């Protein structure tokens, strides 16, 4: 499963930050998951309790903010929502029908913050 | 109840991997080792293509293979029989390799004395495309039976690779597969990619493919 490896990575990073800040337990984590990241929020939630077992995040709450996938058209330079403009599975600019674009937003997965106990 | 503190992290998990990948590439540059990330669907012919490639190049360069297949050590044994060094990476059932795993593989392997290391990625066209492994160049194999519309179904894979090998050209007469259409579909996604039709069965196209490898290794060692 694609998400498991990513979640394990997230857990390791969060633990490093918690230790660096002399905390003992992480009560909550906030993640931002981009629509174009290839990471599925539902699967992240599904594997959360298994991935955090026996870590500082054991029993923690997971908050996920989903971020829209936004593209910039390489031809007319306007921005549009990627997933609402798939034809059928390639994004096409709704203004000028160009198939060339760059990703403006929504490709990333980011750890926003953690809530810790000392 | 203890007091809760909020620690802001604002850290991208992909950025993390990208940084590690750049570190891997810097190290390979110092060692003058060319790392090729080889990707494909299961059954497209990664291992047989690799075996024939090794056969053609093993007398002129030092080659190593890192195998990341999920299932077993079968592939690694075949490669070892071909007379080059190989190592099996254990992805622990994961669907892709990331730069951290590549680095561990390189450490275990000792790549200083190798000219070419091929990273045989997990057989899958989705997840491996999303993670920079730290390889110098990426290649993918698309085989004729998979269809000439595959580039439309897996666009990301085709945009991240430097060269596409169209394998199993020997069975072209039996499939409704147009070489022109597939090239058009690939170039639409990635205008800069090189496309080389090959047959690991008959050896067709392997001169062009091994030339691509020689050319890219020479450029990397400069």
PDB file of C-alpha atoms in Angstrom, chain B residues 27 38 53-54 56 73 79 91 98 104 115 117 159 163 179 209 211 216-217 221:
ATOM      1  CA  UNK B  27      27.293  11.242  -4.264  1.00  0.00           C
ATOM      2  CA  UNK B  38      14.078   1.215 -14.660  1.00  0.00           C
ATOM      3  CA  UNK B  53      21.539  -5.310 -21.887  1.00  0.00           C
ATOM      4  CA  UNK B  54      24.054  -6.790 -19.448  1.00  0.00           C
ATOM      5  CA  UNK B  56      25.938  -6.525 -24.514  1.00  0.00           C
ATOM      6  CA  UNK B  73      14.875 -13.323  -4.894  1.00  0.00           C
ATOM      7  CA  UNK B  79      20.907 -11.395 -12.771  1.00  0.00           C
ATOM      8  CA  UNK B  91      10.790  -2.737   0.173  1.00  0.00           C
ATOM      9  CA  UNK B  98      12.082   6.356  -2.322  1.00  0.00           C
ATOM     10  CA  UNK B 104      20.553   2.272   1.837  1.00  0.00           C
ATOM     11  CA  UNK B 115      30.071   2.500 -13.962  1.00  0.00           C
ATOM     12  CA  UNK B 117      23.918   0.612 -11.622  1.00  0.00           C
ATOM     13  CA  UNK B 159       6.225  12.677 -18.038  1.00  0.00           C
ATOM     14  CA  UNK B 163      13.548   7.239 -22.360  1.00  0.00           C
ATOM     15  CA  UNK B 179       3.935   2.311 -33.302  1.00  0.00           C
ATOM     16  CA  UNK B 209      19.400   1.216 -26.525  1.00  0.00           C
ATOM     17  CA  UNK B 211      24.155   3.510 -27.394  1.00  0.00           C
ATOM     18  CA  UNK B 216      24.408   9.092 -21.024  1.00  0.00           C
ATOM     19  CA  UNK B 217      27.142   7.493 -18.941  1.00  0.00           C
ATOM     20  CA  UNK B 221      31.226  11.179 -16.066  1.00  0.00           C
TER      21      UNK B 221
END
